[in-house]
mmCIF file of C-alpha atoms in Angstrom:
data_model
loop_
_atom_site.group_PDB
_atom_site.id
_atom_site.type_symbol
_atom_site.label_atom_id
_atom_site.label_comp_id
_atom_site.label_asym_id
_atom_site.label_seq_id
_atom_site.Cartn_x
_atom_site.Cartn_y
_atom_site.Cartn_z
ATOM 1 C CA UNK A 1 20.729 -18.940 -5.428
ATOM 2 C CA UNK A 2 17.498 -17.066 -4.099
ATOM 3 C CA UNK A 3 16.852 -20.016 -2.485
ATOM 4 C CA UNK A 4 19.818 -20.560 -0.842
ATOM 5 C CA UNK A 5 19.705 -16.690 0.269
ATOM 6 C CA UNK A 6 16.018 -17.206 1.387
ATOM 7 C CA UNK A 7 17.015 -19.576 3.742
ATOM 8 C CA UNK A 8 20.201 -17.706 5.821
ATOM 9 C CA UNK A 9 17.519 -14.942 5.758
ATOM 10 C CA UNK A 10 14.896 -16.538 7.608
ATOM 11 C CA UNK A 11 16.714 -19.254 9.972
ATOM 12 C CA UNK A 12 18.826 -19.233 12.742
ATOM 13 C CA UNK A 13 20.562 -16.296 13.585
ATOM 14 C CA UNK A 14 17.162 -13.749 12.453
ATOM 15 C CA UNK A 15 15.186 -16.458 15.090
ATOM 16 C CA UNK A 16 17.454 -16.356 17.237
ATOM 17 C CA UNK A 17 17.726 -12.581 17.864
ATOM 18 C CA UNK A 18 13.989 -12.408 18.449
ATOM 19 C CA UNK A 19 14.516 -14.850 20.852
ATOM 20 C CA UNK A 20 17.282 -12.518 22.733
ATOM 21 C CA UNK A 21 14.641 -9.671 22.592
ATOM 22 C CA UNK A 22 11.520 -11.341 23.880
ATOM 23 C CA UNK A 23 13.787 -12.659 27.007
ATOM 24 C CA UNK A 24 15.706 -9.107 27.564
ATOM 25 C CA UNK A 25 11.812 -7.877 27.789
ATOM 26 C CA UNK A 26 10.687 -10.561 30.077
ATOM 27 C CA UNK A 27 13.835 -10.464 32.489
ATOM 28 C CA UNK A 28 13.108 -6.516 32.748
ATOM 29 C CA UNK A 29 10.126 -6.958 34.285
ATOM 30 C CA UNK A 30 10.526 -10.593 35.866
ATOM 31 C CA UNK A 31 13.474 -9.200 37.892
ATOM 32 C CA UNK A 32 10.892 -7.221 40.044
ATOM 33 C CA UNK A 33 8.096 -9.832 40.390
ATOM 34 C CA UNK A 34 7.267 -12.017 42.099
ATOM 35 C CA UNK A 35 6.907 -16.354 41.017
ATOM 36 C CA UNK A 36 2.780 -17.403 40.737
ATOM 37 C CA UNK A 37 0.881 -20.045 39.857
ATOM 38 C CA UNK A 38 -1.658 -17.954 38.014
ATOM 39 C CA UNK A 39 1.012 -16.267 36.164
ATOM 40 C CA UNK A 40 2.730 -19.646 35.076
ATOM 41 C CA UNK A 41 -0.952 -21.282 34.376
ATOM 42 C CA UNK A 42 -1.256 -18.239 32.172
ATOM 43 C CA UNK A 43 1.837 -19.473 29.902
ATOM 44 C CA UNK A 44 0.213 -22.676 29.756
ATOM 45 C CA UNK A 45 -2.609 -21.691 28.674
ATOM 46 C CA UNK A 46 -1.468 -19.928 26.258
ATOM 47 C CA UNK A 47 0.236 -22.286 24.706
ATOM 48 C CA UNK A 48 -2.599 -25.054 24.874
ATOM 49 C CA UNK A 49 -5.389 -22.853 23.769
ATOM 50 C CA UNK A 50 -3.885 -21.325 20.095
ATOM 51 C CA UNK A 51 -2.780 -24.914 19.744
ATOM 52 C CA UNK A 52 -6.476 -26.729 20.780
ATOM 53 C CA UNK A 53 -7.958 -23.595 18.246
ATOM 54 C CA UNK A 54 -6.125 -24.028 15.405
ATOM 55 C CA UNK A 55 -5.648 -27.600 15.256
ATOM 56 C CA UNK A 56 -9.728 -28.457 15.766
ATOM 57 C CA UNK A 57 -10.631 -25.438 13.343
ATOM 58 C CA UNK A 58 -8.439 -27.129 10.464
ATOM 59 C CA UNK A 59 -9.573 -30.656 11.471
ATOM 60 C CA UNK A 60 -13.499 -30.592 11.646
ATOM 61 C CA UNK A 61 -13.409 -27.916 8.623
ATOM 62 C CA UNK A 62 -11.148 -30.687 6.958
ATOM 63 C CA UNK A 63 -8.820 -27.916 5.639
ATOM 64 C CA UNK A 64 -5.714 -29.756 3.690
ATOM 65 C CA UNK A 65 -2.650 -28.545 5.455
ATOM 66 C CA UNK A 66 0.990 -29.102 5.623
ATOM 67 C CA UNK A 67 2.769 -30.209 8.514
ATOM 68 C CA UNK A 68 6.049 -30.050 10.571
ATOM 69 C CA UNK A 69 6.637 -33.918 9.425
ATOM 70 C CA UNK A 70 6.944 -33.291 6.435
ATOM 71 C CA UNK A 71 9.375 -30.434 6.970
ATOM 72 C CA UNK A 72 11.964 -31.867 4.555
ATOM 73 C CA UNK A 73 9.585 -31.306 1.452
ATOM 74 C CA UNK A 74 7.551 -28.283 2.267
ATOM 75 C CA UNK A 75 10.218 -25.446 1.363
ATOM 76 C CA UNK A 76 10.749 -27.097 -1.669
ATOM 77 C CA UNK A 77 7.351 -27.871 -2.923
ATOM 78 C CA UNK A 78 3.834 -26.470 -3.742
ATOM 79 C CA UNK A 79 1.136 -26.822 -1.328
ATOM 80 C CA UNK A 80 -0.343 -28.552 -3.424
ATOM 81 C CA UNK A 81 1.946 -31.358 -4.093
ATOM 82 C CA UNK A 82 2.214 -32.435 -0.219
ATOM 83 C CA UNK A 83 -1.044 -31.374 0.987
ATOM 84 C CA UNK A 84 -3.262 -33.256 3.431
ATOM 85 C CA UNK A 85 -5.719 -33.544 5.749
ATOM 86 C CA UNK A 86 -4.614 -33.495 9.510
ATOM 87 C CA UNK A 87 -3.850 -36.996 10.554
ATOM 88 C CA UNK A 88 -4.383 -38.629 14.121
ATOM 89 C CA UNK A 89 -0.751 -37.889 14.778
ATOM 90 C CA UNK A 90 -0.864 -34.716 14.175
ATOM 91 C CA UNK A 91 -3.613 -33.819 16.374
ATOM 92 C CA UNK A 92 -2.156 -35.283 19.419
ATOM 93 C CA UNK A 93 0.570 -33.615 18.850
ATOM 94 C CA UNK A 94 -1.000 -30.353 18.385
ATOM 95 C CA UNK A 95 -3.498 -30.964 21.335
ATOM 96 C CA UNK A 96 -0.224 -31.402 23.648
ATOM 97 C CA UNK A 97 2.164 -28.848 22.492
ATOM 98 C CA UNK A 98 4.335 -28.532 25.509
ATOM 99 C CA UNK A 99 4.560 -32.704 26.201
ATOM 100 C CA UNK A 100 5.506 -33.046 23.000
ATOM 101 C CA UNK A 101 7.549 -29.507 22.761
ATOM 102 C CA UNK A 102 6.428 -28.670 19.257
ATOM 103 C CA UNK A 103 7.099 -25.084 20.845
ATOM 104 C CA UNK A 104 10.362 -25.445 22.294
ATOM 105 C CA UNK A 105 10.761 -21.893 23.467
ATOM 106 C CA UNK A 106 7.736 -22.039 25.198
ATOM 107 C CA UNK A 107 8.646 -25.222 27.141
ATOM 108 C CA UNK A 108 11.695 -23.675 27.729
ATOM 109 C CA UNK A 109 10.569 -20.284 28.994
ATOM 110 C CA UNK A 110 8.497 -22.253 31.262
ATOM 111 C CA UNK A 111 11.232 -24.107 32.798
ATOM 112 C CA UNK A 112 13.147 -20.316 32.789
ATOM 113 C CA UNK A 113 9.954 -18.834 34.513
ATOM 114 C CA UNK A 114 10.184 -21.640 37.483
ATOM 115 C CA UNK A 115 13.511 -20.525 37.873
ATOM 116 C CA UNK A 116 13.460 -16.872 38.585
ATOM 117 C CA UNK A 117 13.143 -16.662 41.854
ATOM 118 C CA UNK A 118 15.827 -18.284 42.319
ATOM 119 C CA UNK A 119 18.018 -16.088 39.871
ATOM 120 C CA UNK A 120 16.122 -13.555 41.482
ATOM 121 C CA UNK A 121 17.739 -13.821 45.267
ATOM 122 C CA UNK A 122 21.414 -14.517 43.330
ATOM 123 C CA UNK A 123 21.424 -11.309 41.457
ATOM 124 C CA UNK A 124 19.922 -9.217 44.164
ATOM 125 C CA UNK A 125 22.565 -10.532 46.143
ATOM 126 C CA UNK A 126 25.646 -9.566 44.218
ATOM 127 C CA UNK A 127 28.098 -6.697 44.254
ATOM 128 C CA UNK A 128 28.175 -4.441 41.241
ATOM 129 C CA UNK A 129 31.315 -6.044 39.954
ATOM 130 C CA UNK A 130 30.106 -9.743 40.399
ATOM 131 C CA UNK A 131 27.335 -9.195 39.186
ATOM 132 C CA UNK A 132 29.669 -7.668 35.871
ATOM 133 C CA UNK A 133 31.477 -10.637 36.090
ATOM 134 C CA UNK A 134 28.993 -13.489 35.974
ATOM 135 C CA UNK A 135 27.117 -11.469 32.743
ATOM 136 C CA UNK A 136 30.452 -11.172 30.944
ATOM 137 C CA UNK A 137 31.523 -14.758 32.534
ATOM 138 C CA UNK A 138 28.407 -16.637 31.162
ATOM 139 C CA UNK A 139 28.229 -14.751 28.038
ATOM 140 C CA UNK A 140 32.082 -15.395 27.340
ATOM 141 C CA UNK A 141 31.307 -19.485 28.413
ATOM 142 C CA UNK A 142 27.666 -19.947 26.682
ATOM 143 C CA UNK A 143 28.327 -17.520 23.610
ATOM 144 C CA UNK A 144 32.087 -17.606 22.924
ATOM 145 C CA UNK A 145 33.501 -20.748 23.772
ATOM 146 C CA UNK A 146 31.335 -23.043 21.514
ATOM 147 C CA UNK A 147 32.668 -20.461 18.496
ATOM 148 C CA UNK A 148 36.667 -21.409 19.315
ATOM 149 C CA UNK A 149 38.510 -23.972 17.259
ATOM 150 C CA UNK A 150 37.028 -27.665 17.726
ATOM 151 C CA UNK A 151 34.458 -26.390 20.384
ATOM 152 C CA UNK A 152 35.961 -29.111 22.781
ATOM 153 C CA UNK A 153 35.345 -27.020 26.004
ATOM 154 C CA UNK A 154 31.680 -26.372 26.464
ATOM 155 C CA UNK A 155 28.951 -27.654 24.383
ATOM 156 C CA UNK A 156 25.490 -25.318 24.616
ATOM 157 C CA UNK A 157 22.642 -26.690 25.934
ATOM 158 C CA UNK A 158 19.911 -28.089 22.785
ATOM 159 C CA UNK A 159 17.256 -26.008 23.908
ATOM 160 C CA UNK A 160 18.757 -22.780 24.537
ATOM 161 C CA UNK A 161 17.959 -22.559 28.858
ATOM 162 C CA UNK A 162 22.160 -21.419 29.196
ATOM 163 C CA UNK A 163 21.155 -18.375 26.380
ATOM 164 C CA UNK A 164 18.096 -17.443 28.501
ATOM 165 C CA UNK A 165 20.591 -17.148 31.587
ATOM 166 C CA UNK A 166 23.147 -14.790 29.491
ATOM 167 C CA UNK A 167 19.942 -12.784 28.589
ATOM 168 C CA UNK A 168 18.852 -12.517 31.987
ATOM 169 C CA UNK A 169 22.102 -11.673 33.741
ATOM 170 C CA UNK A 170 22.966 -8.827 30.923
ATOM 171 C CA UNK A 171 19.390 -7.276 31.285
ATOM 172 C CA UNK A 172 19.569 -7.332 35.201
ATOM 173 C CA UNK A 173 22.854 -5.830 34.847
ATOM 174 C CA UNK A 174 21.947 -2.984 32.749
ATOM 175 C CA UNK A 175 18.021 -2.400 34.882
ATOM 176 C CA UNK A 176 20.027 -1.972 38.282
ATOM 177 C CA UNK A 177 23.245 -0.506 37.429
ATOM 178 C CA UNK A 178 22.035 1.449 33.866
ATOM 179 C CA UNK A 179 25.678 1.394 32.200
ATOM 180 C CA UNK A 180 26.873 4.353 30.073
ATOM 181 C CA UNK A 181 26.236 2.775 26.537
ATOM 182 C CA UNK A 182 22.438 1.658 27.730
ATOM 183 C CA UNK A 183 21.603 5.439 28.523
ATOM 184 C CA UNK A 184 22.587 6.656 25.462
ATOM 185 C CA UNK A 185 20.123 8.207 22.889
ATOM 186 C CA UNK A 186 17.864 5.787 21.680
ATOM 187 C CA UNK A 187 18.843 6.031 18.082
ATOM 188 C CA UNK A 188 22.531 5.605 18.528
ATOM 189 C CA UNK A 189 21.968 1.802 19.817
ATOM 190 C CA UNK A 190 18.929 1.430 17.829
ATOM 191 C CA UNK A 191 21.204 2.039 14.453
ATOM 192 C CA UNK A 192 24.021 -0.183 15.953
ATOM 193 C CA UNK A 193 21.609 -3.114 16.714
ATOM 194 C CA UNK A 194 20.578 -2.662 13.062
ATOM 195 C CA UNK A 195 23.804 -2.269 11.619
ATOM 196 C CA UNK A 196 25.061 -5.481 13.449
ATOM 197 C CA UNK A 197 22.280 -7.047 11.481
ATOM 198 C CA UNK A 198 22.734 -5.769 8.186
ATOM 199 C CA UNK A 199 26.504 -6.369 8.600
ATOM 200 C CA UNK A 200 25.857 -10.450 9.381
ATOM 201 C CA UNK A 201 23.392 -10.915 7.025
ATOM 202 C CA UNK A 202 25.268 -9.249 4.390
ATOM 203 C CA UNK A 203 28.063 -11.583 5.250
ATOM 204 C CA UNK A 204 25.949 -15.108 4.873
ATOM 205 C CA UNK A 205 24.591 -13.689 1.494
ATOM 206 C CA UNK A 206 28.518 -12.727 0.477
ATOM 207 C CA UNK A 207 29.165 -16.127 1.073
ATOM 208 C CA UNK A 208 26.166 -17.785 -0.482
ATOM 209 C CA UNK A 209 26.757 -15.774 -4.082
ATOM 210 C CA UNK A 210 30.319 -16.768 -3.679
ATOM 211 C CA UNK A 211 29.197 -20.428 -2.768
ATOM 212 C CA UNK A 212 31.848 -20.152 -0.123
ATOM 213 C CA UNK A 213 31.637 -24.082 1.634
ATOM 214 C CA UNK A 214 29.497 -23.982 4.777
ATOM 215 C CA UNK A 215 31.864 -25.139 6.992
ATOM 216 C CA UNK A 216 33.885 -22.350 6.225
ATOM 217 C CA UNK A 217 35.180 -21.092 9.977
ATOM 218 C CA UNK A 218 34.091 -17.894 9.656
ATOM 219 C CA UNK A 219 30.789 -18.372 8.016
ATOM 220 C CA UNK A 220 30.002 -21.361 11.305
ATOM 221 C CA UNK A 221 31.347 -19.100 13.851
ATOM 222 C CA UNK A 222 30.891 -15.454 13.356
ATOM 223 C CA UNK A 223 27.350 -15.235 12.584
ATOM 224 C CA UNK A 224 26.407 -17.109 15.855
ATOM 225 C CA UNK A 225 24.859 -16.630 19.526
ATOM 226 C CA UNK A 226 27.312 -13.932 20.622
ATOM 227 C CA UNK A 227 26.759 -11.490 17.640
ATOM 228 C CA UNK A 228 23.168 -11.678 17.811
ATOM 229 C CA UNK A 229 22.620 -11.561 21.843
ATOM 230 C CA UNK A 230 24.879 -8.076 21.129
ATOM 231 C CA UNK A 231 22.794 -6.665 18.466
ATOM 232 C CA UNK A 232 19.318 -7.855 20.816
ATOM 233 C CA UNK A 233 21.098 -6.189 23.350
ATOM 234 C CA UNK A 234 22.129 -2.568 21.433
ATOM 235 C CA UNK A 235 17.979 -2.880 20.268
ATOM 236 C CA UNK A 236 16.896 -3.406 23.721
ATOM 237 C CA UNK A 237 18.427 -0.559 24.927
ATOM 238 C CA UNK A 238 17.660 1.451 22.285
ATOM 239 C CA UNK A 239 13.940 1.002 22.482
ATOM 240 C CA UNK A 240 14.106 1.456 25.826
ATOM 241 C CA UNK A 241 15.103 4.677 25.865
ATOM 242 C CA UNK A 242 12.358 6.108 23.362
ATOM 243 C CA UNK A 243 10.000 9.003 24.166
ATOM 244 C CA UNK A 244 7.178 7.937 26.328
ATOM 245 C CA UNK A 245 4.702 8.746 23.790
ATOM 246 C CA UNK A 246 6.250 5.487 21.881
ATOM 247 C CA UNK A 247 5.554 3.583 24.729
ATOM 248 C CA UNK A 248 1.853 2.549 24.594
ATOM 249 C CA UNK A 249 2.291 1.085 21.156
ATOM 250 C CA UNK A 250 4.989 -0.965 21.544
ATOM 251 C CA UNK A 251 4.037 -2.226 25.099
ATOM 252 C CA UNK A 252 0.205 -3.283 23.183
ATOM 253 C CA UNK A 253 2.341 -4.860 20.511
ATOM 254 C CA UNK A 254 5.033 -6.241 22.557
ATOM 255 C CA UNK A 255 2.671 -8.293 24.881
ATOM 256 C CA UNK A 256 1.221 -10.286 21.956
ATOM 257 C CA UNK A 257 4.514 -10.914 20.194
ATOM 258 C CA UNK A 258 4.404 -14.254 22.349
ATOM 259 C CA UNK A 259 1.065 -15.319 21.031
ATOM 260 C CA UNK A 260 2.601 -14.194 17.520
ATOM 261 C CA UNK A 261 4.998 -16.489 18.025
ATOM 262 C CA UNK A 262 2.354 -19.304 19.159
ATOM 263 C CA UNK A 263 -0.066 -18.523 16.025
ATOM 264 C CA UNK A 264 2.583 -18.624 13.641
ATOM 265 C CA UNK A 265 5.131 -21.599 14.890
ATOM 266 C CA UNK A 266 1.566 -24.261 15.544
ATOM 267 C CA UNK A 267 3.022 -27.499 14.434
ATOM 268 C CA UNK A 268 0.116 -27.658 11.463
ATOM 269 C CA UNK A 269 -0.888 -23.889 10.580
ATOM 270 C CA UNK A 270 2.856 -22.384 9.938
ATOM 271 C CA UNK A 271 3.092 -24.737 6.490
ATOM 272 C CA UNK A 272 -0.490 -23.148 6.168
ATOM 273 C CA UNK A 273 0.658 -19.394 6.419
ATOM 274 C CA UNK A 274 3.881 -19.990 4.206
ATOM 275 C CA UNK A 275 2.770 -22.123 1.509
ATOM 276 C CA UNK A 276 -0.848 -21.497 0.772
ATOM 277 C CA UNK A 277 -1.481 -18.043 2.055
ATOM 278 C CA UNK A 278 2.093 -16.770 1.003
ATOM 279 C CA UNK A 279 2.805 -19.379 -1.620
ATOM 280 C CA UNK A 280 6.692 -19.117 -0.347
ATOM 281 C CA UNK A 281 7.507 -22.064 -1.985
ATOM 282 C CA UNK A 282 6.490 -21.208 -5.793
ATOM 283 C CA UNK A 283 8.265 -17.768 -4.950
ATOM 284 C CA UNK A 284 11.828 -19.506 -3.226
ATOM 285 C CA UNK A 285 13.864 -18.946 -6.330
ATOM 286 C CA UNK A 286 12.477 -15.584 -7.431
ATOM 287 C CA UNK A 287 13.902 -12.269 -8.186
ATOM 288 C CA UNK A 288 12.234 -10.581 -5.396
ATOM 289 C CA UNK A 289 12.140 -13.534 -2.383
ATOM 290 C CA UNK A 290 13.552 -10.812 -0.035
ATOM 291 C CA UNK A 291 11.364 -8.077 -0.149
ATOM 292 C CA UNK A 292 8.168 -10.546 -0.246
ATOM 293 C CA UNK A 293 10.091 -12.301 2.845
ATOM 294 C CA UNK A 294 9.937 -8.968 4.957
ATOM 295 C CA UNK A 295 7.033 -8.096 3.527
ATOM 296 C CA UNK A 296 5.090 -11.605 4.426
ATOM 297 C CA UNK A 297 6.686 -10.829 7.982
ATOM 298 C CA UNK A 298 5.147 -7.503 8.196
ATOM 299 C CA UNK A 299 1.970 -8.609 7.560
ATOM 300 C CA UNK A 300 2.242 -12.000 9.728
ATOM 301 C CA UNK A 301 3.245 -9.422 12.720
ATOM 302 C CA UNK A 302 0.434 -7.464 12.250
ATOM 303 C CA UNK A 303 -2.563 -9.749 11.540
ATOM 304 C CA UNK A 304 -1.327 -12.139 14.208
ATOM 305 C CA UNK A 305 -1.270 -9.444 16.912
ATOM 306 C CA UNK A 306 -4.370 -8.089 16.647
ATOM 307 C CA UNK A 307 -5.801 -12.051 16.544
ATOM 308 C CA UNK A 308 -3.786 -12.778 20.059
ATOM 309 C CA UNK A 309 -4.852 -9.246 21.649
ATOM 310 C CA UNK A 310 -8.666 -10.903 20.772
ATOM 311 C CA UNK A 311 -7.604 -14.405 22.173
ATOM 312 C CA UNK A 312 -6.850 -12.408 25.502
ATOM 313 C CA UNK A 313 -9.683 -10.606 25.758
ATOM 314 C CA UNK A 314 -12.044 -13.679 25.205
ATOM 315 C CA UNK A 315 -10.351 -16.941 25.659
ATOM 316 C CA UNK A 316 -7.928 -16.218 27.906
ATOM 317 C CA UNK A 317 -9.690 -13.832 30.004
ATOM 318 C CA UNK A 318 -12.929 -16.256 30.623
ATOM 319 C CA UNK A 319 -10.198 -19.245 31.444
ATOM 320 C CA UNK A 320 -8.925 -16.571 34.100
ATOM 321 C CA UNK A 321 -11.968 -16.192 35.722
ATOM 322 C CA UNK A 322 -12.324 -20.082 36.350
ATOM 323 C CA UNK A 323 -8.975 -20.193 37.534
ATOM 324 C CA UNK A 324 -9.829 -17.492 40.220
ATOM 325 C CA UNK A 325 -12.927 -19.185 40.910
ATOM 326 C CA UNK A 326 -11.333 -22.626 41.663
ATOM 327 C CA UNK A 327 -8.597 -20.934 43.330
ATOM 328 C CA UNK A 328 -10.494 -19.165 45.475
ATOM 329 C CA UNK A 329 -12.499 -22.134 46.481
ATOM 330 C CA UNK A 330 -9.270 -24.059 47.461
ATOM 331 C CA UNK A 331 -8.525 -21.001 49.543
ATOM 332 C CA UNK A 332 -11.686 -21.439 51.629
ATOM 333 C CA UNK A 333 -11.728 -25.190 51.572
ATOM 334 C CA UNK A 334 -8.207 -24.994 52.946
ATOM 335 C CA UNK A 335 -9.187 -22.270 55.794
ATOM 336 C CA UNK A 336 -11.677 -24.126 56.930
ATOM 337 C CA UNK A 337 -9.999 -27.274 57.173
ATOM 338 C CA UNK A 338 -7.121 -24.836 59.226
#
């Protein structure tokens, strides 16, 4: 049964609402900018340079790992019982992340990121109310129609681009207009977002001690994109309405919370983390999975911050100054031939 519990704990819906977040933070800011080459190279880079790290360190220091493929026995198992040494396959694959979207949130925030500024001149060019309209309009489409009876209607996309558009048109929505509920004290949403949470997840571990069928209506439909884009949304505004003197941290934090993601989700080092490091496996059906869950992604959060805050500072920051280099020399190149 720990099992079982483990598992509504730590997919889906708790994925899912970090997912909301990240893109609530980015269509904050992305509202106001403006679409670059560098800035999109940067996302690339990103991606293919924790990727080219990891997989090469693990390869030539012919580290046994655990991969993706063999994501049907990993959970289940010891490390030590489907252990190996990275294979040819899973190399290429790890040395072309995007091509071969082992990261499909990245690929997809890429295509998201080419869009903007087109969603940019749309939403800039709304009235108050249509602008209301198409966030509750998409939102009722993406989120709610998929959760009625059958789900005969509308059918969401596989890799989530329709969610990032709810995302963005609710957080432009509440930057230029600032609704009553998104000025309120930072607590009061911060508790609801939180209490949304604790309410669902109480619900899917209800069900799983009850071994209530999981095809159960309720237990398929409730816990689903529309609760958690409203508890992302009652956090977002909650946070974003914290003293200023909060600020600094979370902004240092939040900006690696996409390498986080990166570190931890690499097609051949996420086994790695759970299984050997945390040993989540030999500790599924335990007493105490839960607490060593949040306290495994504590830790994670933490230690993989502070390694993609390096990253930028050396890796990425060195690729930068080739890219302005090159670019630069393109620049000229192309004057002169003017």
């Amino acid at each position: 049964m720990s099992a079982k519990i483990f598992h509504d704990m730590v997919s889906g819906w708790t994925g899912s609402l970090g997912n909301c977040l990240f893109i609530m933070i980015s269509s904050w800011f992305l509202i106001d900018s403006k679409f670059t080459i560098k800035n999109l190279f940067k996302i690339w880079f990103s991606v293919f340079s924790v990727s080219l790290v990891i997989s090469l360190s693990l390869w030539l220091s012919k580290t046994p790992i655990v991969s993706f493929l063999d994501s049907e026995r990993y959970l289940s198992s010891t490390y030590d019982e489907v252990k190996h040494l990275v294979t040819k396959k899973e190399l290429i694959l790890s040395l072309t992340p995007l091509y071969h979207n082992i990261y499909w949130f990245a690929g997809t925030y890429v295509i998201f990121y080419i869009c903007i500024p087109f969603l940019n001149i749309l939403i800039k060019n709304l009235t108050k109310k249509m602008h209301l309209i198409l966030a509750i309009g998409s939102f009722s489409i993406v989120c709610l129609l998929p959760e009625m009876p059958k789900e005969g209607l509308y059918k969401p996309m596989v890799l989530g681009l329709d969610i990032f558009f709810v995302c963005y048109f609710i957080t432009t929505y509440i930057k230029i207009y600032s609704p009553n509920f998104s000025k309120r004290k930072a607590c009061f949403n911060i508790i609801g977002g939180c209490l949304i949470i604790v309410m669902f997840m109480s619900i899917r571990i209800i069900f799983d001690l009850f071994e209530i069928p999981k095809k159960n209506f309720i237990k398929s439909h409730l816990i689903s994109n529309w609760s958690c884009i409203i508890a992302a949304m009652l956090l977002f505004c909650g946070f974003k309405e914290l003293p200023e003197k909060f600020n600094a941290v979370i902004n240092k934090f939040g900006g690696a919370t996409f390498g986080v993601y990166l570190i931890h989700g690499q097609l051949i080092f996420y086994p790695f983390v759970l299984q050997k490091i945390f040993k989540i496996g030999e500790r599924l059906n335990s007493g105490y999975i839960i607490p060593w869950t949040i306290f495994t992604l504590i830790v994670v959060y933490i230690v993989f911050s502070l390694v993609e805050m390096l990253r930028k500072e050396t890796i990425e920051r060195f690729a930068m100054k080739i890219y302005f280099i090159i670019e630069n020399k393109v620049k000229l190149l192309y004057k002169n031939k003017s």
